[in-house]
Amino acid sequence: EAQVTQNPRYLITVTGKKLTVTCSQNMNHEYMSWYRQDPGLGLRQIYYSMNVEVTDKGDVPEGYKVSRKEKRNFPLILESPSPNQTSLYFCASSATGDEEETQYFGPGTRLLVL
Amino acid sequence: QKEVEQDPGPLSVPEGAIVSLNCTYSNSAFQYFMWYRQYSRKGPELLMYTYSSGNKEDGRFTAQVDKSSKYISLFIRDSQPSDSATYLCAIYTGGFKTIFGAGTRLFVKA
């Protein structure tokens, strides 16, 4: 089954404790992206990757890091989480990332930073 | 001004009603418009995709783009309780970037 998986689905942590949210896709897609979803603000892009070792900032990259060492995986790293990073996070992938490609979203990771 | 604006609702309608969901956008250069549906505790999934102006129909769903007004709409005919979800408009802005509206929560009552 074609899918995007994220782990963990739910996470409670404390300010400053480094964490990683994993994302994996089994569709051999080149393009992957991370979004955060907040009430009233919709989905906002954090980082995206056009292929292995190629990443770029989205609209809200501050406080986040990403890496793309393998095509299927695109982890999101919060080196020193803060309460304003409490949010619902989605990973997405598409074949090429251009305008005609559907983005497939993972199930989401709900993060609470105390 | 936000690049795309969408009323968050919620919008509550009886089963069988025609639903109209709308977004406005600011940049007249945008060409690729999408509607995503998001069920509770799930990721968004693509519903409809439209290029430039005009209508596109898929079953009970119709997407409409009015570039002169910078207005995009999604119509749902004969709405069903299973249509209850959050609907997000989205616009491909180029450079591998898509911007999303805030989403409108829709409730269809049986």
mmCIF file with all atom_site columns, C-alpha atoms in Angstrom:
data_model
loop_
_atom_site.group_PDB
_atom_site.id
_atom_site.type_symbol
_atom_site.label_atom_id
_atom_site.label_alt_id
_atom_site.label_comp_id
_atom_site.label_asym_id
_atom_site.label_entity_id
_atom_site.label_seq_id
_atom_site.pdbx_PDB_ins_code
_atom_site.Cartn_x
_atom_site.Cartn_y
_atom_site.Cartn_z
_atom_site.occupancy
_atom_site.B_iso_or_equiv
_atom_site.pdbx_formal_charge
_atom_site.auth_seq_id
_atom_site.auth_comp_id
_atom_site.auth_asym_id
_atom_site.auth_atom_id
_atom_site.pdbx_PDB_model_num
ATOM 1   C CA . GLU A 1 1   ? 0.000   0.000  0.000   1.00 0.00 ? 1   GLU A CA 1
ATOM 2   C CA . ALA A 1 2   ? 1.333   3.423  -1.012  1.00 0.00 ? 2   ALA A CA 1
ATOM 3   C CA . GLN A 1 3   ? 1.709   5.533  2.078   1.00 0.00 ? 3   GLN A CA 1
ATOM 4   C CA . VAL A 1 4   ? 3.544   8.152  4.092   1.00 0.00 ? 4   VAL A CA 1
ATOM 5   C CA . THR A 1 5   ? 4.230   7.148  7.678   1.00 0.00 ? 5   THR A CA 1
ATOM 6   C CA . GLN A 1 6   ? 5.207   9.346  10.601  1.00 0.00 ? 6   GLN A CA 1
ATOM 7   C CA . ASN A 1 7   ? 6.416   8.490  14.064  1.00 0.00 ? 7   ASN A CA 1
ATOM 8   C CA . PRO A 1 8   ? 5.572   9.144  16.764  1.00 0.00 ? 8   PRO A CA 1
ATOM 9   C CA . ARG A 1 9   ? 1.919   10.089 16.299  1.00 0.00 ? 9   ARG A CA 1
ATOM 10  C CA . TYR A 1 10  ? 1.762   11.846 19.667  1.00 0.00 ? 10  TYR A CA 1
ATOM 11  C CA . LEU A 1 11  ? 4.596   13.356 21.664  1.00 0.00 ? 11  LEU A CA 1
ATOM 12  C CA . ILE A 1 12  ? 4.782   15.344 24.891  1.00 0.00 ? 12  ILE A CA 1
ATOM 13  C CA . THR A 1 13  ? 8.164   16.810 25.737  1.00 0.00 ? 13  THR A CA 1
ATOM 14  C CA . VAL A 1 14  ? 9.754   19.620 27.714  1.00 0.00 ? 14  VAL A CA 1
ATOM 15  C CA . THR A 1 15  ? 11.440  22.802 26.565  1.00 0.00 ? 15  THR A CA 1
ATOM 16  C CA . GLY A 1 16  ? 14.965  22.235 25.301  1.00 0.00 ? 16  GLY A CA 1
ATOM 17  C CA . LYS A 1 17  ? 14.885  18.451 24.962  1.00 0.00 ? 17  LYS A CA 1
ATOM 18  C CA . LYS A 1 18  ? 15.948  17.509 21.449  1.00 0.00 ? 18  LYS A CA 1
ATOM 19  C CA . LEU A 1 19  ? 13.515  15.398 19.472  1.00 0.00 ? 19  LEU A CA 1
ATOM 20  C CA . THR A 1 20  ? 13.163  13.857 16.028  1.00 0.00 ? 20  THR A CA 1
ATOM 21  C CA . VAL A 1 21  ? 9.985   13.091 14.135  1.00 0.00 ? 21  VAL A CA 1
ATOM 22  C CA . THR A 1 22  ? 10.519  10.502 11.442  1.00 0.00 ? 22  THR A CA 1
ATOM 23  C CA . CYS A 1 23  ? 8.836   10.442 8.043   1.00 0.00 ? 23  CYS A CA 1
ATOM 24  C CA . SER A 1 24  ? 9.039   7.680  5.475   1.00 0.00 ? 24  SER A CA 1
ATOM 25  C CA . GLN A 1 25  ? 7.377   7.127  2.086   1.00 0.00 ? 25  GLN A CA 1
ATOM 26  C CA . ASN A 1 26  ? 7.263   3.958  -0.009  1.00 0.00 ? 26  ASN A CA 1
ATOM 27  C CA . MET A 1 27  ? 6.363   5.538  -3.366  1.00 0.00 ? 27  MET A CA 1
ATOM 28  C CA . ASN A 1 28  ? 9.896   6.393  -4.525  1.00 0.00 ? 28  ASN A CA 1
ATOM 29  C CA . HIS A 1 29  ? 8.928   10.070 -4.551  1.00 0.00 ? 29  HIS A CA 1
ATOM 30  C CA . GLU A 1 30  ? 11.619  12.684 -5.094  1.00 0.00 ? 30  GLU A CA 1
ATOM 31  C CA . TYR A 1 31  ? 9.846   15.513 -3.298  1.00 0.00 ? 31  TYR A CA 1
ATOM 32  C CA . MET A 1 32  ? 9.108   15.571 0.437   1.00 0.00 ? 32  MET A CA 1
ATOM 33  C CA . SER A 1 33  ? 7.939   18.348 2.689   1.00 0.00 ? 33  SER A CA 1
ATOM 34  C CA . TRP A 1 34  ? 7.121   19.170 6.294   1.00 0.00 ? 34  TRP A CA 1
ATOM 35  C CA . TYR A 1 35  ? 4.181   21.328 7.373   1.00 0.00 ? 35  TYR A CA 1
ATOM 36  C CA . ARG A 1 36  ? 2.796   22.485 10.659  1.00 0.00 ? 36  ARG A CA 1
ATOM 37  C CA . GLN A 1 37  ? -0.921  23.053 11.139  1.00 0.00 ? 37  GLN A CA 1
ATOM 38  C CA . ASP A 1 38  ? -2.218  25.557 13.670  1.00 0.00 ? 38  ASP A CA 1
ATOM 39  C CA . PRO A 1 39  ? -5.798  26.754 14.252  1.00 0.00 ? 39  PRO A CA 1
ATOM 40  C CA . GLY A 1 40  ? -6.626  29.769 12.107  1.00 0.00 ? 40  GLY A CA 1
ATOM 41  C CA . LEU A 1 41  ? -3.302  29.577 10.269  1.00 0.00 ? 41  LEU A CA 1
ATOM 42  C CA . GLY A 1 42  ? -3.749  26.463 8.191   1.00 0.00 ? 42  GLY A CA 1
ATOM 43  C CA . LEU A 1 43  ? -0.831  24.443 6.932   1.00 0.00 ? 43  LEU A CA 1
ATOM 44  C CA . ARG A 1 44  ? 2.486   26.262 6.761   1.00 0.00 ? 44  ARG A CA 1
ATOM 45  C CA . GLN A 1 45  ? 5.518   24.792 5.084   1.00 0.00 ? 45  GLN A CA 1
ATOM 46  C CA . ILE A 1 46  ? 8.598   24.305 7.280   1.00 0.00 ? 46  ILE A CA 1
ATOM 47  C CA . TYR A 1 47  ? 11.146  22.683 4.950   1.00 0.00 ? 47  TYR A CA 1
ATOM 48  C CA . TYR A 1 48  ? 11.074  20.765 1.725   1.00 0.00 ? 48  TYR A CA 1
ATOM 49  C CA . SER A 1 49  ? 13.402  18.518 -0.217  1.00 0.00 ? 49  SER A CA 1
ATOM 50  C CA . MET A 1 50  ? 13.581  18.050 -3.959  1.00 0.00 ? 50  MET A CA 1
ATOM 51  C CA . ASN A 1 51  ? 15.822  14.977 -3.732  1.00 0.00 ? 51  ASN A CA 1
ATOM 52  C CA . VAL A 1 52  ? 18.516  13.300 -1.653  1.00 0.00 ? 52  VAL A CA 1
ATOM 53  C CA . GLU A 1 53  ? 20.823  15.874 -0.049  1.00 0.00 ? 53  GLU A CA 1
ATOM 54  C CA . VAL A 1 54  ? 18.764  18.775 -1.516  1.00 0.00 ? 54  VAL A CA 1
ATOM 55  C CA . THR A 1 55  ? 16.667  20.712 0.987   1.00 0.00 ? 55  THR A CA 1
ATOM 56  C CA . ASP A 1 56  ? 15.349  24.258 1.262   1.00 0.00 ? 56  ASP A CA 1
ATOM 57  C CA . LYS A 1 57  ? 13.495  26.447 3.717   1.00 0.00 ? 57  LYS A CA 1
ATOM 58  C CA . GLY A 1 58  ? 9.762   26.895 3.605   1.00 0.00 ? 58  GLY A CA 1
ATOM 59  C CA . ASP A 1 59  ? 7.849   29.718 5.228   1.00 0.00 ? 59  ASP A CA 1
ATOM 60  C CA . VAL A 1 60  ? 8.493   28.891 8.916   1.00 0.00 ? 60  VAL A CA 1
ATOM 61  C CA . PRO A 1 61  ? 11.901  27.162 9.200   1.00 0.00 ? 61  PRO A CA 1
ATOM 62  C CA . GLU A 1 62  ? 13.147  28.779 12.427  1.00 0.00 ? 62  GLU A CA 1
ATOM 63  C CA . GLY A 1 63  ? 13.840  26.237 15.171  1.00 0.00 ? 63  GLY A CA 1
ATOM 64  C CA . TYR A 1 64  ? 13.744  23.225 12.833  1.00 0.00 ? 64  TYR A CA 1
ATOM 65  C CA . LYS A 1 65  ? 16.287  21.145 10.951  1.00 0.00 ? 65  LYS A CA 1
ATOM 66  C CA . VAL A 1 66  ? 15.860  18.447 8.338   1.00 0.00 ? 66  VAL A CA 1
ATOM 67  C CA . SER A 1 67  ? 18.040  15.967 6.508   1.00 0.00 ? 67  SER A CA 1
ATOM 68  C CA . ARG A 1 68  ? 17.538  13.816 3.420   1.00 0.00 ? 68  ARG A CA 1
ATOM 69  C CA . LYS A 1 69  ? 20.161  11.109 3.369   1.00 0.00 ? 69  LYS A CA 1
ATOM 70  C CA . GLU A 1 70  ? 17.918  8.527  1.750   1.00 0.00 ? 70  GLU A CA 1
ATOM 71  C CA . LYS A 1 71  ? 15.151  9.045  -0.766  1.00 0.00 ? 71  LYS A CA 1
ATOM 72  C CA . ARG A 1 72  ? 12.452  7.459  1.376   1.00 0.00 ? 72  ARG A CA 1
ATOM 73  C CA . ASN A 1 73  ? 13.180  9.255  4.674   1.00 0.00 ? 73  ASN A CA 1
ATOM 74  C CA . PHE A 1 74  ? 12.897  12.895 5.675   1.00 0.00 ? 74  PHE A CA 1
ATOM 75  C CA . PRO A 1 75  ? 13.196  13.388 9.447   1.00 0.00 ? 75  PRO A CA 1
ATOM 76  C CA . LEU A 1 76  ? 12.274  16.646 11.177  1.00 0.00 ? 76  LEU A CA 1
ATOM 77  C CA . ILE A 1 77  ? 14.579  17.643 14.032  1.00 0.00 ? 77  ILE A CA 1
ATOM 78  C CA . LEU A 1 78  ? 13.796  20.083 16.821  1.00 0.00 ? 78  LEU A CA 1
ATOM 79  C CA . GLU A 1 79  ? 17.139  20.660 18.549  1.00 0.00 ? 79  GLU A CA 1
ATOM 80  C CA . SER A 1 80  ? 15.751  22.814 21.371  1.00 0.00 ? 80  SER A CA 1
ATOM 81  C CA . PRO A 1 81  ? 11.951  22.710 21.300  1.00 0.00 ? 81  PRO A CA 1
ATOM 82  C CA . SER A 1 82  ? 9.987   25.630 22.693  1.00 0.00 ? 82  SER A CA 1
ATOM 83  C CA . PRO A 1 83  ? 6.275   25.916 23.607  1.00 0.00 ? 83  PRO A CA 1
ATOM 84  C CA . ASN A 1 84  ? 5.532   27.876 20.409  1.00 0.00 ? 84  ASN A CA 1
ATOM 85  C CA . GLN A 1 85  ? 6.419   24.715 18.466  1.00 0.00 ? 85  GLN A CA 1
ATOM 86  C CA . THR A 1 86  ? 3.424   22.953 19.972  1.00 0.00 ? 86  THR A CA 1
ATOM 87  C CA . SER A 1 87  ? 1.495   22.025 16.856  1.00 0.00 ? 87  SER A CA 1
ATOM 88  C CA . LEU A 1 88  ? 0.251   19.309 14.526  1.00 0.00 ? 88  LEU A CA 1
ATOM 89  C CA . TYR A 1 89  ? 2.957   18.303 12.055  1.00 0.00 ? 89  TYR A CA 1
ATOM 90  C CA . PHE A 1 90  ? 2.470   16.687 8.669   1.00 0.00 ? 90  PHE A CA 1
ATOM 91  C CA . CYS A 1 91  ? 4.959   15.147 6.308   1.00 0.00 ? 91  CYS A CA 1
ATOM 92  C CA . ALA A 1 92  ? 4.043   14.983 2.621   1.00 0.00 ? 92  ALA A CA 1
ATOM 93  C CA . SER A 1 93  ? 5.544   13.593 -0.547  1.00 0.00 ? 93  SER A CA 1
ATOM 94  C CA . SER A 1 94  ? 4.950   13.824 -4.276  1.00 0.00 ? 94  SER A CA 1
ATOM 95  C CA . ALA A 1 95  ? 6.622   12.375 -7.316  1.00 0.00 ? 95  ALA A CA 1
ATOM 96  C CA . THR A 1 96  ? 8.372   15.539 -8.474  1.00 0.00 ? 96  THR A CA 1
ATOM 97  C CA . GLY A 1 97  ? 6.930   18.424 -6.455  1.00 0.00 ? 97  GLY A CA 1
ATOM 98  C CA . ASP A 1 98  ? 5.720   20.410 -9.424  1.00 0.00 ? 98  ASP A CA 1
ATOM 99  C CA . GLU A 1 99  ? 2.302   21.937 -9.881  1.00 0.00 ? 99  GLU A CA 1
ATOM 100 C CA . GLU A 1 100 ? 0.525   18.922 -11.354 1.00 0.00 ? 100 GLU A CA 1
ATOM 101 C CA . GLU A 1 101 ? 1.629   16.436 -8.742  1.00 0.00 ? 101 GLU A CA 1
ATOM 102 C CA . THR A 1 102 ? -0.605  15.351 -5.899  1.00 0.00 ? 102 THR A CA 1
ATOM 103 C CA . GLN A 1 103 ? 0.957   15.629 -2.479  1.00 0.00 ? 103 GLN A CA 1
ATOM 104 C CA . TYR A 1 104 ? 0.360   12.613 -0.248  1.00 0.00 ? 104 TYR A CA 1
ATOM 105 C CA . PHE A 1 105 ? 0.213   13.433 3.431   1.00 0.00 ? 105 PHE A CA 1
ATOM 106 C CA . GLY A 1 106 ? 1.121   11.340 6.431   1.00 0.00 ? 106 GLY A CA 1
ATOM 107 C CA . PRO A 1 107 ? -1.290  10.899 9.359   1.00 0.00 ? 107 PRO A CA 1
ATOM 108 C CA . GLY A 1 108 ? 0.235   13.700 11.424  1.00 0.00 ? 108 GLY A CA 1
ATOM 109 C CA . THR A 1 109 ? 2.253   14.037 14.636  1.00 0.00 ? 109 THR A CA 1
ATOM 110 C CA . ARG A 1 110 ? 0.715   15.977 17.470  1.00 0.00 ? 110 ARG A CA 1
ATOM 111 C CA . LEU A 1 111 ? 3.465   17.629 19.538  1.00 0.00 ? 111 LEU A CA 1
ATOM 112 C CA . LEU A 1 112 ? 3.074   19.322 22.910  1.00 0.00 ? 112 LEU A CA 1
ATOM 113 C CA . VAL A 1 113 ? 6.075   21.202 24.305  1.00 0.00 ? 113 VAL A CA 1
ATOM 114 C CA . LEU A 1 114 ? 5.776   22.065 27.994  1.00 0.00 ? 114 LEU A CA 1
ATOM 115 C CA . GLN B 2 1   ? -2.638  40.642 3.606   1.00 0.00 ? 1   GLN B CA 1
ATOM 116 C CA . LYS B 2 2   ? -2.418  36.871 3.594   1.00 0.00 ? 2   LYS B CA 1
ATOM 117 C CA . GLU B 2 3   ? -1.737  35.246 0.238   1.00 0.00 ? 3   GLU B CA 1
ATOM 118 C CA . VAL B 2 4   ? -4.826  33.081 0.610   1.00 0.00 ? 4   VAL B CA 1
ATOM 119 C CA . GLU B 2 5   ? -7.772  33.658 2.922   1.00 0.00 ? 5   GLU B CA 1
ATOM 120 C CA . GLN B 2 6   ? -10.435 31.157 3.899   1.00 0.00 ? 6   GLN B CA 1
ATOM 121 C CA . ASP B 2 7   ? -13.286 31.448 6.380   1.00 0.00 ? 7   ASP B CA 1
ATOM 122 C CA . PRO B 2 8   ? -12.675 28.780 9.072   1.00 0.00 ? 8   PRO B CA 1
ATOM 123 C CA . GLY B 2 9   ? -16.397 28.278 9.732   1.00 0.00 ? 9   GLY B CA 1
ATOM 124 C CA . PRO B 2 10  ? -17.715 26.033 11.105  1.00 0.00 ? 10  PRO B CA 1
ATOM 125 C CA . LEU B 2 11  ? -20.389 25.545 8.500   1.00 0.00 ? 11  LEU B CA 1
ATOM 126 C CA . SER B 2 12  ? -23.330 23.330 9.426   1.00 0.00 ? 12  SER B CA 1
ATOM 127 C CA . VAL B 2 13  ? -25.834 22.154 6.808   1.00 0.00 ? 13  VAL B CA 1
ATOM 128 C CA . PRO B 2 14  ? -28.574 19.501 6.608   1.00 0.00 ? 14  PRO B CA 1
ATOM 129 C CA . GLU B 2 15  ? -28.049 16.376 4.546   1.00 0.00 ? 15  GLU B CA 1
ATOM 130 C CA . GLY B 2 16  ? -28.822 16.970 0.870   1.00 0.00 ? 16  GLY B CA 1
ATOM 131 C CA . ALA B 2 17  ? -27.941 20.664 0.914   1.00 0.00 ? 17  ALA B CA 1
ATOM 132 C CA . ILE B 2 18  ? -25.666 22.330 -1.611  1.00 0.00 ? 18  ILE B CA 1
ATOM 133 C CA . VAL B 2 19  ? -22.480 23.491 0.086   1.00 0.00 ? 19  VAL B CA 1
ATOM 134 C CA . SER B 2 20  ? -20.355 26.393 -1.102  1.00 0.00 ? 20  SER B CA 1
ATOM 135 C CA . LEU B 2 21  ? -16.814 26.767 0.219   1.00 0.00 ? 21  LEU B CA 1
ATOM 136 C CA . ASN B 2 22  ? -14.673 29.719 -0.806  1.00 0.00 ? 22  ASN B CA 1
ATOM 137 C CA . CYS B 2 23  ? -11.222 31.244 -0.728  1.00 0.00 ? 23  CYS B CA 1
ATOM 138 C CA . THR B 2 24  ? -9.726  34.486 -1.941  1.00 0.00 ? 24  THR B CA 1
ATOM 139 C CA . TYR B 2 25  ? -6.123  35.002 -2.950  1.00 0.00 ? 25  TYR B CA 1
ATOM 140 C CA . SER B 2 26  ? -3.902  37.983 -3.496  1.00 0.00 ? 26  SER B CA 1
ATOM 141 C CA . ASN B 2 27  ? -1.525  37.219 -6.367  1.00 0.00 ? 27  ASN B CA 1
ATOM 142 C CA . SER B 2 28  ? -3.041  37.339 -9.839  1.00 0.00 ? 28  SER B CA 1
ATOM 143 C CA . ALA B 2 29  ? -0.109  35.300 -11.193 1.00 0.00 ? 29  ALA B CA 1
ATOM 144 C CA . PHE B 2 30  ? -1.258  32.126 -9.415  1.00 0.00 ? 30  PHE B CA 1
ATOM 145 C CA . GLN B 2 31  ? -2.443  29.476 -11.857 1.00 0.00 ? 31  GLN B CA 1
ATOM 146 C CA . TYR B 2 32  ? -2.802  26.144 -10.051 1.00 0.00 ? 32  TYR B CA 1
ATOM 147 C CA . PHE B 2 33  ? -5.549  25.727 -7.498  1.00 0.00 ? 33  PHE B CA 1
ATOM 148 C CA . MET B 2 34  ? -6.440  22.750 -5.367  1.00 0.00 ? 34  MET B CA 1
ATOM 149 C CA . TRP B 2 35  ? -8.933  21.620 -2.768  1.00 0.00 ? 35  TRP B CA 1
ATOM 150 C CA . TYR B 2 36  ? -7.930  19.165 -0.062  1.00 0.00 ? 36  TYR B CA 1
ATOM 151 C CA . ARG B 2 37  ? -10.236 17.346 2.341   1.00 0.00 ? 37  ARG B CA 1
ATOM 152 C CA . GLN B 2 38  ? -9.072  16.513 5.848   1.00 0.00 ? 38  GLN B CA 1
ATOM 153 C CA . TYR B 2 39  ? -10.979 14.162 8.110   1.00 0.00 ? 39  TYR B CA 1
ATOM 154 C CA . SER B 2 40  ? -10.493 14.394 11.848  1.00 0.00 ? 40  SER B CA 1
ATOM 155 C CA . ARG B 2 41  ? -7.149  12.930 12.992  1.00 0.00 ? 41  ARG B CA 1
ATOM 156 C CA . LYS B 2 42  ? -6.029  12.360 9.391   1.00 0.00 ? 42  LYS B CA 1
ATOM 157 C CA . GLY B 2 43  ? -3.759  14.060 6.907   1.00 0.00 ? 43  GLY B CA 1
ATOM 158 C CA . PRO B 2 44  ? -5.205  16.123 4.034   1.00 0.00 ? 44  PRO B CA 1
ATOM 159 C CA . GLU B 2 45  ? -6.041  14.347 0.780   1.00 0.00 ? 45  GLU B CA 1
ATOM 160 C CA . LEU B 2 46  ? -6.390  15.948 -2.634  1.00 0.00 ? 46  LEU B CA 1
ATOM 161 C CA . LEU B 2 47  ? -9.986  16.339 -3.834  1.00 0.00 ? 47  LEU B CA 1
ATOM 162 C CA . MET B 2 48  ? -9.819  18.538 -6.902  1.00 0.00 ? 48  MET B CA 1
ATOM 163 C CA . TYR B 2 49  ? -7.209  20.289 -8.997  1.00 0.00 ? 49  TYR B CA 1
ATOM 164 C CA . THR B 2 50  ? -7.868  23.198 -11.395 1.00 0.00 ? 50  THR B CA 1
ATOM 165 C CA . TYR B 2 51  ? -5.624  25.094 -13.744 1.00 0.00 ? 51  TYR B CA 1
ATOM 166 C CA . SER B 2 52  ? -6.364  28.760 -14.460 1.00 0.00 ? 52  SER B CA 1
ATOM 167 C CA . SER B 2 53  ? -10.004 29.859 -14.721 1.00 0.00 ? 53  SER B CA 1
ATOM 168 C CA . GLY B 2 54  ? -13.149 27.833 -15.199 1.00 0.00 ? 54  GLY B CA 1
ATOM 169 C CA . ASN B 2 55  ? -14.966 24.910 -13.683 1.00 0.00 ? 55  ASN B CA 1
ATOM 170 C CA . LYS B 2 56  ? -14.046 21.321 -13.053 1.00 0.00 ? 56  LYS B CA 1
ATOM 171 C CA . GLU B 2 57  ? -16.557 18.693 -12.021 1.00 0.00 ? 57  GLU B CA 1
ATOM 172 C CA . ASP B 2 58  ? -16.017 15.335 -10.337 1.00 0.00 ? 58  ASP B CA 1
ATOM 173 C CA . GLY B 2 59  ? -19.175 13.580 -9.222  1.00 0.00 ? 59  GLY B CA 1
ATOM 174 C CA . ARG B 2 60  ? -20.899 15.720 -6.592  1.00 0.00 ? 60  ARG B CA 1
ATOM 175 C CA . PHE B 2 61  ? -17.961 18.130 -6.399  1.00 0.00 ? 61  PHE B CA 1
ATOM 176 C CA . THR B 2 62  ? -17.351 21.179 -8.581  1.00 0.00 ? 62  THR B CA 1
ATOM 177 C CA . ALA B 2 63  ? -14.295 23.425 -8.323  1.00 0.00 ? 63  ALA B CA 1
ATOM 178 C CA . GLN B 2 64  ? -14.544 26.913 -9.761  1.00 0.00 ? 64  GLN B CA 1
ATOM 179 C CA . VAL B 2 65  ? -11.873 29.552 -10.290 1.00 0.00 ? 65  VAL B CA 1
ATOM 180 C CA . ASP B 2 66  ? -12.628 33.201 -11.050 1.00 0.00 ? 66  ASP B CA 1
ATOM 181 C CA . LYS B 2 67  ? -9.275  34.800 -11.757 1.00 0.00 ? 67  LYS B CA 1
ATOM 182 C CA . SER B 2 68  ? -10.773 38.235 -12.358 1.00 0.00 ? 68  SER B CA 1
ATOM 183 C CA . SER B 2 69  ? -12.013 38.284 -8.756  1.00 0.00 ? 69  SER B CA 1
ATOM 184 C CA . LYS B 2 70  ? -9.194  36.102 -7.377  1.00 0.00 ? 70  LYS B CA 1
ATOM 185 C CA . TYR B 2 71  ? -11.829 33.830 -5.920  1.00 0.00 ? 71  TYR B CA 1
ATOM 186 C CA . ILE B 2 72  ? -11.910 30.033 -5.785  1.00 0.00 ? 72  ILE B CA 1
ATOM 187 C CA . SER B 2 73  ? -14.891 27.914 -4.798  1.00 0.00 ? 73  SER B CA 1
ATOM 188 C CA . LEU B 2 74  ? -15.792 24.316 -4.094  1.00 0.00 ? 74  LEU B CA 1
ATOM 189 C CA . PHE B 2 75  ? -19.417 23.253 -4.439  1.00 0.00 ? 75  PHE B CA 1
ATOM 190 C CA . ILE B 2 76  ? -20.737 20.016 -2.981  1.00 0.00 ? 76  ILE B CA 1
ATOM 191 C CA . ARG B 2 77  ? -24.112 18.843 -4.270  1.00 0.00 ? 77  ARG B CA 1
ATOM 192 C CA . ASP B 2 78  ? -26.397 16.511 -2.313  1.00 0.00 ? 78  ASP B CA 1
ATOM 193 C CA . SER B 2 79  ? -24.131 16.736 0.726   1.00 0.00 ? 79  SER B CA 1
ATOM 194 C CA . GLN B 2 80  ? -23.793 13.631 2.890   1.00 0.00 ? 80  GLN B CA 1
ATOM 195 C CA . PRO B 2 81  ? -22.778 13.150 6.535   1.00 0.00 ? 81  PRO B CA 1
ATOM 196 C CA . SER B 2 82  ? -19.617 11.497 5.189   1.00 0.00 ? 82  SER B CA 1
ATOM 197 C CA . ASP B 2 83  ? -18.667 14.872 3.681   1.00 0.00 ? 83  ASP B CA 1
ATOM 198 C CA . SER B 2 84  ? -18.183 16.245 7.203   1.00 0.00 ? 84  SER B CA 1
ATOM 199 C CA . ALA B 2 85  ? -14.530 17.277 7.261   1.00 0.00 ? 85  ALA B CA 1
ATOM 200 C CA . THR B 2 86  ? -12.256 20.287 7.011   1.00 0.00 ? 86  THR B CA 1
ATOM 201 C CA . TYR B 2 87  ? -11.772 21.574 3.462   1.00 0.00 ? 87  TYR B CA 1
ATOM 202 C CA . LEU B 2 88  ? -8.571  23.406 2.615   1.00 0.00 ? 88  LEU B CA 1
ATOM 203 C CA . CYS B 2 89  ? -7.969  25.433 -0.493  1.00 0.00 ? 89  CYS B CA 1
ATOM 204 C CA . ALA B 2 90  ? -4.392  25.401 -1.745  1.00 0.00 ? 90  ALA B CA 1
ATOM 205 C CA . ILE B 2 91  ? -2.424  27.224 -4.408  1.00 0.00 ? 91  ILE B CA 1
ATOM 206 C CA . TYR B 2 92  ? 0.813   26.155 -6.042  1.00 0.00 ? 92  TYR B CA 1
ATOM 207 C CA . THR B 2 93  ? 3.002   29.255 -6.033  1.00 0.00 ? 93  THR B CA 1
ATOM 208 C CA . GLY B 2 94  ? 5.995   27.876 -7.934  1.00 0.00 ? 94  GLY B CA 1
ATOM 209 C CA . GLY B 2 95  ? 9.399   26.859 -6.659  1.00 0.00 ? 95  GLY B CA 1
ATOM 210 C CA . PHE B 2 96  ? 8.073   23.649 -5.135  1.00 0.00 ? 96  PHE B CA 1
ATOM 211 C CA . LYS B 2 97  ? 5.851   25.603 -2.749  1.00 0.00 ? 97  LYS B CA 1
ATOM 212 C CA . THR B 2 98  ? 2.156   25.296 -2.020  1.00 0.00 ? 98  THR B CA 1
ATOM 213 C CA . ILE B 2 99  ? 0.248   27.668 0.249   1.00 0.00 ? 99  ILE B CA 1
ATOM 214 C CA . PHE B 2 100 ? -2.862  26.570 2.081   1.00 0.00 ? 100 PHE B CA 1
ATOM 215 C CA . GLY B 2 101 ? -5.901  28.343 3.400   1.00 0.00 ? 101 GLY B CA 1
ATOM 216 C CA . ALA B 2 102 ? -6.821  27.975 7.069   1.00 0.00 ? 102 ALA B CA 1
ATOM 217 C CA . GLY B 2 103 ? -9.491  25.387 6.225   1.00 0.00 ? 103 GLY B CA 1
ATOM 218 C CA . THR B 2 104 ? -13.281 25.448 6.643   1.00 0.00 ? 104 THR B CA 1
ATOM 219 C CA . ARG B 2 105 ? -14.864 22.911 8.987   1.00 0.00 ? 105 ARG B CA 1
ATOM 220 C CA . LEU B 2 106 ? -18.031 21.454 7.474   1.00 0.00 ? 106 LEU B CA 1
ATOM 221 C CA . PHE B 2 107 ? -20.686 19.512 9.373   1.00 0.00 ? 107 PHE B CA 1
ATOM 222 C CA . VAL B 2 108 ? -23.440 17.743 7.421   1.00 0.00 ? 108 VAL B CA 1
ATOM 223 C CA . LYS B 2 109 ? -26.291 16.717 9.700   1.00 0.00 ? 109 LYS B CA 1
ATOM 224 C CA . ALA B 2 110 ? -28.309 13.567 8.962   1.00 0.00 ? 110 ALA B CA 1
#
